[in-house]
Amino acid sequence: MNAKYWFLFDGGKMLLLRKNGEYNVVMADDAPFAVDGMTHKVGEYKGVECRSAAVADVKAITVAAHDSEEDGLVWIGLRESYDLIPVELYKLAGRGSELVFWDKTTRYCSVCGTATVVNTEISKKCPHCGREVFPQLSPAILVMIHKGEQILLVHARTFTKPFHGLVAGFVEPGETLEECVVREVHEETTLEIKNVRYFGSQPWPYPCGVMIGFEADYVSGEIHFADNELTDGRFYSRDELPMIPQKLSLARKLIDSWIASF
């Protein structure tokens, strides 16, 4: 048998092996601990198969203290792992995390309540009513608004750190991505914008999102935090930027591209 990378999860945390201050994804031929539900093939890294699963009994695993330098297994937040493992493994871990979340939240049919059965690697089926269930994503937009040589940066009530990012929000049924951009900006700031244009997208496995980034131009209005989702924000020039999001985020990629354009 061949050793595989195992992305093992408990909620939003992943089990990593720490040795001499470095972190590695757990490797084993088979799942090294009992799993809860399906195991998922998520791809390969340098020719080695990668799989993900939820750990069935967290208490059965001996782990080192997170805030110590002790060698051993340790639970690390998926987002935190971006700075600890190769980015290619982080991306595969994100896919694995989303599939684990899908498995845990689709064990019963949402129509008739019957236990679902695995149909393919990414689908389940209800044996009673025939409903088929696939992993679903929650699309959200974020937008960098330009006003001359300044951009709008905001602090959201949900941010756990004192950084400023971009206006963002979830796409609602029946609207295009561009309509969502205009609506979210107006709802959160009361500003009017134009020239909405696509920048790029990014998987956001916390737990099952996809971020779609845009740029737009300021037209008119004064900033008012209309729906209480934002607590601070204004237009900044590049030489007075506050703390901005970390490099793993699409918001940071948008901001960095703007800085590099001067």
PDB file of C-alpha atoms in Angstrom:
ATOM      1  CA  MET A   1       0.000   0.000   0.000  1.00  0.00           C
ATOM      2  CA  ASN A   2       1.041   3.612  -0.558  1.00  0.00           C
ATOM      3  CA  ALA A   3       1.047   6.321   2.084  1.00  0.00           C
ATOM      4  CA  LYS A   4      -1.477   9.113   1.581  1.00  0.00           C
ATOM      5  CA  TYR A   5      -1.907  12.614   2.931  1.00  0.00           C
ATOM      6  CA  TRP A   6      -4.835  12.699   5.361  1.00  0.00           C
ATOM      7  CA  PHE A   7      -6.658  15.947   6.014  1.00  0.00           C
ATOM      8  CA  LEU A   8      -8.413  15.069   9.275  1.00  0.00           C
ATOM      9  CA  PHE A   9     -10.967  17.519  10.635  1.00  0.00           C
ATOM     10  CA  ASP A  10     -12.862  18.333  13.771  1.00  0.00           C
ATOM     11  CA  GLY A  11     -15.143  21.225  12.920  1.00  0.00           C
ATOM     12  CA  GLY A  12     -12.985  23.992  11.459  1.00  0.00           C
ATOM     13  CA  LYS A  13      -9.728  22.547  12.761  1.00  0.00           C
ATOM     14  CA  MET A  14      -7.305  20.218  10.993  1.00  0.00           C
ATOM     15  CA  LEU A  15      -4.909  17.729  12.572  1.00  0.00           C
ATOM     16  CA  LEU A  16      -1.267  18.469  11.712  1.00  0.00           C
ATOM     17  CA  LEU A  17       1.990  16.890  12.833  1.00  0.00           C
ATOM     18  CA  ARG A  18       4.461  19.330  14.390  1.00  0.00           C
ATOM     19  CA  LYS A  19       8.148  18.426  14.529  1.00  0.00           C
ATOM     20  CA  ASN A  20      11.051  20.776  15.249  1.00  0.00           C
ATOM     21  CA  GLY A  21       8.789  23.767  14.741  1.00  0.00           C
ATOM     22  CA  GLU A  22       7.572  22.655  11.301  1.00  0.00           C
ATOM     23  CA  TYR A  23       4.086  21.445  10.436  1.00  0.00           C
ATOM     24  CA  ASN A  24       3.141  18.606   8.114  1.00  0.00           C
ATOM     25  CA  VAL A  25      -0.079  16.966   7.009  1.00  0.00           C
ATOM     26  CA  VAL A  26      -0.558  13.519   8.551  1.00  0.00           C
ATOM     27  CA  MET A  27       0.555  10.654   6.271  1.00  0.00           C
ATOM     28  CA  ALA A  28      -0.585   7.013   6.489  1.00  0.00           C
ATOM     29  CA  ASP A  29      -1.686   4.152   4.240  1.00  0.00           C
ATOM     30  CA  ASP A  30      -5.205   4.166   5.681  1.00  0.00           C
ATOM     31  CA  ALA A  31      -7.049   6.623   7.911  1.00  0.00           C
ATOM     32  CA  PRO A  32      -4.911   6.678  11.088  1.00  0.00           C
ATOM     33  CA  PHE A  33      -7.954   7.219  13.321  1.00  0.00           C
ATOM     34  CA  ALA A  34     -11.603   6.218  13.240  1.00  0.00           C
ATOM     35  CA  VAL A  35     -13.560   8.514  10.938  1.00  0.00           C
ATOM     36  CA  ASP A  36     -17.093   9.835  11.090  1.00  0.00           C
ATOM     37  CA  GLY A  37     -18.811   9.328   7.745  1.00  0.00           C
ATOM     38  CA  MET A  38     -17.228   9.302   4.307  1.00  0.00           C
ATOM     39  CA  THR A  39     -13.594   9.648   3.343  1.00  0.00           C
ATOM     40  CA  HIS A  40     -13.041  11.880   0.334  1.00  0.00           C
ATOM     41  CA  LYS A  41     -10.383  11.784  -2.366  1.00  0.00           C
ATOM     42  CA  VAL A  42      -9.467  15.429  -2.939  1.00  0.00           C
ATOM     43  CA  GLY A  43      -6.536  15.226  -5.359  1.00  0.00           C
ATOM     44  CA  GLU A  44      -2.798  14.645  -5.363  1.00  0.00           C
ATOM     45  CA  TYR A  45       0.228  16.534  -4.114  1.00  0.00           C
ATOM     46  CA  LYS A  46       3.538  15.684  -5.805  1.00  0.00           C
ATOM     47  CA  GLY A  47       2.114  12.338  -6.896  1.00  0.00           C
ATOM     48  CA  VAL A  48       0.762  11.419  -3.471  1.00  0.00           C
ATOM     49  CA  GLU A  49      -2.977  10.857  -3.049  1.00  0.00           C
ATOM     50  CA  CYS A  50      -4.772  13.207  -0.640  1.00  0.00           C
ATOM     51  CA  ARG A  51      -7.912  12.276   1.294  1.00  0.00           C
ATOM     52  CA  SER A  52     -10.058  14.013   3.894  1.00  0.00           C
ATOM     53  CA  ALA A  53     -12.358  12.857   6.675  1.00  0.00           C
ATOM     54  CA  ALA A  54     -13.905  13.919   9.959  1.00  0.00           C
ATOM     55  CA  VAL A  55     -12.426  12.353  13.093  1.00  0.00           C
ATOM     56  CA  ALA A  56     -14.964  10.224  14.964  1.00  0.00           C
ATOM     57  CA  ASP A  57     -13.495  10.411  18.479  1.00  0.00           C
ATOM     58  CA  VAL A  58     -11.380  13.491  19.129  1.00  0.00           C
ATOM     59  CA  LYS A  59     -10.705  12.423  22.734  1.00  0.00           C
ATOM     60  CA  ALA A  60      -8.927   9.287  21.486  1.00  0.00           C
ATOM     61  CA  ILE A  61      -6.174  11.394  19.898  1.00  0.00           C
ATOM     62  CA  THR A  62      -3.297  12.615  22.046  1.00  0.00           C
ATOM     63  CA  VAL A  63      -2.319  16.102  20.934  1.00  0.00           C
ATOM     64  CA  ALA A  64       0.347  18.592  21.957  1.00  0.00           C
ATOM     65  CA  ALA A  65      -0.627  21.951  23.395  1.00  0.00           C
ATOM     66  CA  HIS A  66      -1.322  24.443  20.600  1.00  0.00           C
ATOM     67  CA  ASP A  67       0.653  27.233  22.282  1.00  0.00           C
ATOM     68  CA  SER A  68       3.701  25.084  23.107  1.00  0.00           C
ATOM     69  CA  GLU A  69       6.700  24.022  21.019  1.00  0.00           C
ATOM     70  CA  GLU A  70       6.184  20.364  21.881  1.00  0.00           C
ATOM     71  CA  ASP A  71       6.441  17.894  18.989  1.00  0.00           C
ATOM     72  CA  GLY A  72       3.375  15.839  18.156  1.00  0.00           C
ATOM     73  CA  LEU A  73      -0.110  16.084  16.719  1.00  0.00           C
ATOM     74  CA  VAL A  74      -1.864  19.432  17.073  1.00  0.00           C
ATOM     75  CA  TRP A  75      -5.215  20.880  16.014  1.00  0.00           C
ATOM     76  CA  ILE A  76      -4.806  23.949  13.787  1.00  0.00           C
ATOM     77  CA  GLY A  77      -7.527  26.163  12.322  1.00  0.00           C
ATOM     78  CA  LEU A  78      -7.836  25.630   8.576  1.00  0.00           C
ATOM     79  CA  ARG A  79      -7.317  29.332   7.855  1.00  0.00           C
ATOM     80  CA  GLU A  80      -4.284  29.387  10.148  1.00  0.00           C
ATOM     81  CA  SER A  81      -2.757  26.435   8.272  1.00  0.00           C
ATOM     82  CA  TYR A  82      -2.236  28.687   5.227  1.00  0.00           C
ATOM     83  CA  ASP A  83       0.929  30.024   6.882  1.00  0.00           C
ATOM     84  CA  LEU A  84       2.157  26.589   7.995  1.00  0.00           C
ATOM     85  CA  ILE A  85       1.895  24.202   5.031  1.00  0.00           C
ATOM     86  CA  PRO A  86       2.533  24.539   1.269  1.00  0.00           C
ATOM     87  CA  VAL A  87      -0.201  26.531  -0.440  1.00  0.00           C
ATOM     88  CA  GLU A  88      -1.031  23.600  -2.737  1.00  0.00           C
ATOM     89  CA  LEU A  89      -1.764  21.437   0.304  1.00  0.00           C
ATOM     90  CA  TYR A  90      -3.775  24.244   1.876  1.00  0.00           C
ATOM     91  CA  LYS A  91      -5.988  24.431  -1.221  1.00  0.00           C
ATOM     92  CA  LEU A  92      -6.530  20.662  -1.199  1.00  0.00           C
ATOM     93  CA  ALA A  93      -7.277  20.829   2.521  1.00  0.00           C
ATOM     94  CA  GLY A  94      -9.916  23.466   1.797  1.00  0.00           C
ATOM     95  CA  ARG A  95     -11.601  21.194  -0.738  1.00  0.00           C
ATOM     96  CA  GLY A  96     -11.423  18.341   1.758  1.00  0.00           C
ATOM     97  CA  SER A  97     -12.970  20.493   4.477  1.00  0.00           C
ATOM     98  CA  GLU A  98     -15.886  21.454   2.233  1.00  0.00           C
ATOM     99  CA  LEU A  99     -16.575  17.815   1.351  1.00  0.00           C
ATOM    100  CA  VAL A 100     -16.487  16.828   5.029  1.00  0.00           C
ATOM    101  CA  PHE A 101     -18.990  19.608   5.789  1.00  0.00           C
ATOM    102  CA  TRP A 102     -21.225  18.459   2.916  1.00  0.00           C
ATOM    103  CA  ASP A 103     -21.147  14.859   4.153  1.00  0.00           C
ATOM    104  CA  LYS A 104     -22.052  15.824   7.723  1.00  0.00           C
ATOM    105  CA  THR A 105     -24.939  18.092   6.665  1.00  0.00           C
ATOM    106  CA  THR A 106     -26.584  15.792   4.085  1.00  0.00           C
ATOM    107  CA  ARG A 107     -26.999  12.538   5.976  1.00  0.00           C
ATOM    108  CA  TYR A 108     -30.781  12.796   5.783  1.00  0.00           C
ATOM    109  CA  CYS A 109     -32.983  13.818   2.882  1.00  0.00           C
ATOM    110  CA  SER A 110     -34.247  17.377   3.273  1.00  0.00           C
ATOM    111  CA  VAL A 111     -37.528  16.409   1.571  1.00  0.00           C
ATOM    112  CA  CYS A 112     -38.625  13.225   3.350  1.00  0.00           C
ATOM    113  CA  GLY A 113     -36.093  12.689   6.166  1.00  0.00           C
ATOM    114  CA  THR A 114     -34.822   9.321   4.925  1.00  0.00           C
ATOM    115  CA  ALA A 115     -31.138   8.512   5.457  1.00  0.00           C
ATOM    116  CA  THR A 116     -29.220   9.255   2.253  1.00  0.00           C
ATOM    117  CA  VAL A 117     -26.801   6.826   0.590  1.00  0.00           C
ATOM    118  CA  VAL A 118     -23.574   7.567  -1.267  1.00  0.00           C
ATOM    119  CA  ASN A 119     -24.151   7.683  -5.016  1.00  0.00           C
ATOM    120  CA  THR A 120     -20.809   8.973  -6.357  1.00  0.00           C
ATOM    121  CA  GLU A 121     -17.763  10.662  -4.798  1.00  0.00           C
ATOM    122  CA  ILE A 122     -19.630  13.977  -4.836  1.00  0.00           C
ATOM    123  CA  SER A 123     -23.282  12.982  -4.699  1.00  0.00           C
ATOM    124  CA  LYS A 124     -25.774  11.248  -2.414  1.00  0.00           C
ATOM    125  CA  LYS A 125     -29.233   9.934  -3.166  1.00  0.00           C
ATOM    126  CA  CYS A 126     -32.364   9.417  -1.133  1.00  0.00           C
ATOM    127  CA  PRO A 127     -33.467   5.758  -1.542  1.00  0.00           C
ATOM    128  CA  HIS A 128     -37.071   6.725  -0.776  1.00  0.00           C
ATOM    129  CA  CYS A 129     -37.903   9.774  -2.921  1.00  0.00           C
ATOM    130  CA  GLY A 130     -34.911   9.783  -5.252  1.00  0.00           C
ATOM    131  CA  ARG A 131     -33.661  13.278  -4.397  1.00  0.00           C
ATOM    132  CA  GLU A 132     -29.985  13.643  -5.373  1.00  0.00           C
ATOM    133  CA  VAL A 133     -27.731  15.916  -3.331  1.00  0.00           C
ATOM    134  CA  PHE A 134     -24.446  17.487  -4.456  1.00  0.00           C
ATOM    135  CA  PRO A 135     -22.045  19.798  -2.576  1.00  0.00           C
ATOM    136  CA  GLN A 136     -23.389  23.341  -2.742  1.00  0.00           C
ATOM    137  CA  LEU A 137     -21.512  26.624  -2.556  1.00  0.00           C
ATOM    138  CA  SER A 138     -22.579  29.943  -1.059  1.00  0.00           C
ATOM    139  CA  PRO A 139     -21.393  32.678  -3.468  1.00  0.00           C
ATOM    140  CA  ALA A 140     -20.397  36.033  -2.005  1.00  0.00           C
ATOM    141  CA  ILE A 141     -19.047  39.179  -3.624  1.00  0.00           C
ATOM    142  CA  LEU A 142     -16.478  41.672  -2.462  1.00  0.00           C
ATOM    143  CA  VAL A 143     -15.725  44.953  -4.159  1.00  0.00           C
ATOM    144  CA  MET A 144     -12.933  47.496  -4.171  1.00  0.00           C
ATOM    145  CA  ILE A 145     -14.420  50.952  -4.802  1.00  0.00           C
ATOM    146  CA  HIS A 146     -12.151  53.540  -6.426  1.00  0.00           C
ATOM    147  CA  LYS A 147     -12.437  57.282  -5.827  1.00  0.00           C
ATOM    148  CA  GLY A 148      -9.607  58.960  -7.706  1.00  0.00           C
ATOM    149  CA  GLU A 149      -6.415  57.555  -6.203  1.00  0.00           C
ATOM    150  CA  GLN A 150      -8.197  56.291  -3.094  1.00  0.00           C
ATOM    151  CA  ILE A 151     -10.101  53.102  -2.282  1.00  0.00           C
ATOM    152  CA  LEU A 152     -12.827  52.391   0.256  1.00  0.00           C
ATOM    153  CA  LEU A 153     -11.713  50.217   3.178  1.00  0.00           C
ATOM    154  CA  VAL A 154     -14.150  49.180   5.894  1.00  0.00           C
ATOM    155  CA  HIS A 155     -14.199  47.344   9.196  1.00  0.00           C
ATOM    156  CA  ALA A 156     -17.023  44.826   9.589  1.00  0.00           C
ATOM    157  CA  ARG A 157     -18.637  44.011  12.902  1.00  0.00           C
ATOM    158  CA  THR A 158     -17.772  40.336  12.340  1.00  0.00           C
ATOM    159  CA  PHE A 159     -14.001  40.938  11.980  1.00  0.00           C
ATOM    160  CA  THR A 160     -12.075  39.404  14.876  1.00  0.00           C
ATOM    161  CA  LYS A 161      -9.024  41.620  14.254  1.00  0.00           C
ATOM    162  CA  PRO A 162      -8.717  45.396  13.816  1.00  0.00           C
ATOM    163  CA  PHE A 163      -8.037  45.300  10.075  1.00  0.00           C
ATOM    164  CA  HIS A 164      -9.970  47.045   7.307  1.00  0.00           C
ATOM    165  CA  GLY A 165     -11.131  45.158   4.242  1.00  0.00           C
ATOM    166  CA  LEU A 166     -13.599  45.521   1.379  1.00  0.00           C
ATOM    167  CA  VAL A 167     -17.372  45.705   1.237  1.00  0.00           C
ATOM    168  CA  ALA A 168     -18.684  42.154   0.892  1.00  0.00           C
ATOM    169  CA  GLY A 169     -21.930  40.226   1.019  1.00  0.00           C
ATOM    170  CA  PHE A 170     -23.798  37.124  -0.081  1.00  0.00           C
ATOM    171  CA  VAL A 171     -25.566  36.846  -3.419  1.00  0.00           C
ATOM    172  CA  GLU A 172     -29.350  36.674  -3.068  1.00  0.00           C
ATOM    173  CA  PRO A 173     -31.719  34.548  -5.183  1.00  0.00           C
ATOM    174  CA  GLY A 174     -32.698  36.129  -8.466  1.00  0.00           C
ATOM    175  CA  GLU A 175     -29.864  38.639  -8.788  1.00  0.00           C
ATOM    176  CA  THR A 176     -26.734  38.751 -10.912  1.00  0.00           C
ATOM    177  CA  LEU A 177     -23.312  39.123  -9.326  1.00  0.00           C
ATOM    178  CA  GLU A 178     -23.123  42.712 -10.577  1.00  0.00           C
ATOM    179  CA  GLU A 179     -26.546  43.521  -9.104  1.00  0.00           C
ATOM    180  CA  CYS A 180     -25.380  42.059  -5.813  1.00  0.00           C
ATOM    181  CA  VAL A 181     -22.328  44.359  -5.827  1.00  0.00           C
ATOM    182  CA  VAL A 182     -24.462  47.472  -6.310  1.00  0.00           C
ATOM    183  CA  ARG A 183     -27.030  46.379  -3.722  1.00  0.00           C
ATOM    184  CA  GLU A 184     -24.496  45.463  -1.032  1.00  0.00           C
ATOM    185  CA  VAL A 185     -22.582  48.724  -1.432  1.00  0.00           C
ATOM    186  CA  HIS A 186     -25.754  50.764  -1.139  1.00  0.00           C
ATOM    187  CA  GLU A 187     -27.139  48.736   1.787  1.00  0.00           C
ATOM    188  CA  GLU A 188     -23.925  48.899   3.783  1.00  0.00           C
ATOM    189  CA  THR A 189     -22.640  52.401   2.940  1.00  0.00           C
ATOM    190  CA  THR A 190     -25.457  54.218   0.993  1.00  0.00           C
ATOM    191  CA  LEU A 191     -22.891  55.033  -1.731  1.00  0.00           C
ATOM    192  CA  GLU A 192     -23.697  54.924  -5.447  1.00  0.00           C
ATOM    193  CA  ILE A 193     -21.197  53.215  -7.774  1.00  0.00           C
ATOM    194  CA  LYS A 194     -20.728  52.482 -11.483  1.00  0.00           C
ATOM    195  CA  ASN A 195     -18.474  50.500 -13.875  1.00  0.00           C
ATOM    196  CA  VAL A 196     -18.664  47.235 -11.948  1.00  0.00           C
ATOM    197  CA  ARG A 197     -15.986  44.939 -13.360  1.00  0.00           C
ATOM    198  CA  TYR A 198     -14.812  41.430 -12.540  1.00  0.00           C
ATOM    199  CA  PHE A 199     -11.410  40.878 -10.901  1.00  0.00           C
ATOM    200  CA  GLY A 200     -11.202  37.210  -9.880  1.00  0.00           C
ATOM    201  CA  SER A 201     -12.551  34.508  -7.596  1.00  0.00           C
ATOM    202  CA  GLN A 202     -11.390  32.306  -4.755  1.00  0.00           C
ATOM    203  CA  PRO A 203     -12.643  29.209  -2.919  1.00  0.00           C
ATOM    204  CA  TRP A 204     -13.523  30.166   0.650  1.00  0.00           C
ATOM    205  CA  PRO A 205     -14.004  26.917   2.594  1.00  0.00           C
ATOM    206  CA  TYR A 206     -15.341  28.441   5.819  1.00  0.00           C
ATOM    207  CA  PRO A 207     -17.334  26.275   5.489  1.00  0.00           C
ATOM    208  CA  CYS A 208     -18.497  26.264   1.844  1.00  0.00           C
ATOM    209  CA  GLY A 209     -18.153  29.628   0.139  1.00  0.00           C
ATOM    210  CA  VAL A 210     -16.752  31.043  -3.053  1.00  0.00           C
ATOM    211  CA  MET A 211     -15.663  34.699  -3.143  1.00  0.00           C
ATOM    212  CA  ILE A 212     -16.064  36.680  -6.365  1.00  0.00           C
ATOM    213  CA  GLY A 213     -14.077  39.903  -6.487  1.00  0.00           C
ATOM    214  CA  PHE A 214     -14.999  43.093  -8.341  1.00  0.00           C
ATOM    215  CA  GLU A 215     -13.842  46.656  -8.779  1.00  0.00           C
ATOM    216  CA  ALA A 216     -16.124  49.650  -9.194  1.00  0.00           C
ATOM    217  CA  ASP A 217     -15.989  53.439  -9.335  1.00  0.00           C
ATOM    218  CA  TYR A 218     -17.501  55.867  -6.840  1.00  0.00           C
ATOM    219  CA  VAL A 219     -20.316  58.057  -8.196  1.00  0.00           C
ATOM    220  CA  SER A 220     -21.880  59.912  -5.278  1.00  0.00           C
ATOM    221  CA  GLY A 221     -22.996  59.871  -1.668  1.00  0.00           C
ATOM    222  CA  GLU A 222     -21.650  60.114   1.867  1.00  0.00           C
ATOM    223  CA  ILE A 223     -20.701  57.018   3.845  1.00  0.00           C
ATOM    224  CA  HIS A 224     -23.408  55.963   6.277  1.00  0.00           C
ATOM    225  CA  PHE A 225     -23.400  52.515   7.860  1.00  0.00           C
ATOM    226  CA  ALA A 226     -27.012  51.801   7.111  1.00  0.00           C
ATOM    227  CA  ASP A 227     -27.457  48.166   8.203  1.00  0.00           C
ATOM    228  CA  ASN A 228     -25.067  47.989  11.182  1.00  0.00           C
ATOM    229  CA  GLU A 229     -22.823  45.401   9.487  1.00  0.00           C
ATOM    230  CA  LEU A 230     -19.946  47.893   9.275  1.00  0.00           C
ATOM    231  CA  THR A 231     -18.434  49.811  12.181  1.00  0.00           C
ATOM    232  CA  ASP A 232     -15.874  52.011  10.404  1.00  0.00           C
ATOM    233  CA  GLY A 233     -14.711  52.928   6.942  1.00  0.00           C
ATOM    234  CA  ARG A 234     -13.464  55.684   4.643  1.00  0.00           C
ATOM    235  CA  PHE A 235     -11.495  56.243   1.461  1.00  0.00           C
ATOM    236  CA  TYR A 236      -7.745  55.716   1.888  1.00  0.00           C
ATOM    237  CA  SER A 237      -4.753  56.597  -0.272  1.00  0.00           C
ATOM    238  CA  ARG A 238      -1.926  54.098  -0.579  1.00  0.00           C
ATOM    239  CA  ASP A 239       0.389  56.015   1.786  1.00  0.00           C
ATOM    240  CA  GLU A 240      -2.069  55.931   4.725  1.00  0.00           C
ATOM    241  CA  LEU A 241      -3.395  52.389   4.666  1.00  0.00           C
ATOM    242  CA  PRO A 242      -4.650  50.848   7.914  1.00  0.00           C
ATOM    243  CA  MET A 243      -4.086  47.181   8.771  1.00  0.00           C
ATOM    244  CA  ILE A 244      -5.365  45.161   5.781  1.00  0.00           C
ATOM    245  CA  PRO A 245      -6.382  41.483   5.364  1.00  0.00           C
ATOM    246  CA  GLN A 246      -3.769  38.718   5.311  1.00  0.00           C
ATOM    247  CA  LYS A 247      -2.343  37.483   2.018  1.00  0.00           C
ATOM    248  CA  LEU A 248      -4.497  34.365   1.708  1.00  0.00           C
ATOM    249  CA  SER A 249      -7.635  36.431   0.998  1.00  0.00           C
ATOM    250  CA  LEU A 250      -8.983  37.684  -2.306  1.00  0.00           C
ATOM    251  CA  ALA A 251      -9.510  41.086  -0.645  1.00  0.00           C
ATOM    252  CA  ARG A 252      -5.753  41.329  -0.097  1.00  0.00           C
ATOM    253  CA  LYS A 253      -5.076  40.343  -3.712  1.00  0.00           C
ATOM    254  CA  LEU A 254      -7.354  43.157  -4.878  1.00  0.00           C
ATOM    255  CA  ILE A 255      -5.672  45.683  -2.595  1.00  0.00           C
ATOM    256  CA  ASP A 256      -2.179  44.517  -3.606  1.00  0.00           C
ATOM    257  CA  SER A 257      -3.056  44.819  -7.299  1.00  0.00           C
ATOM    258  CA  TRP A 258      -4.202  48.394  -6.706  1.00  0.00           C
ATOM    259  CA  ILE A 259      -0.985  49.277  -4.854  1.00  0.00           C
ATOM    260  CA  ALA A 260       1.104  47.737  -7.644  1.00  0.00           C
ATOM    261  CA  SER A 261      -0.727  49.805 -10.287  1.00  0.00           C
ATOM    262  CA  PHE A 262       0.915  53.092  -9.243  1.00  0.00           C
TER     263      PHE A 262
END
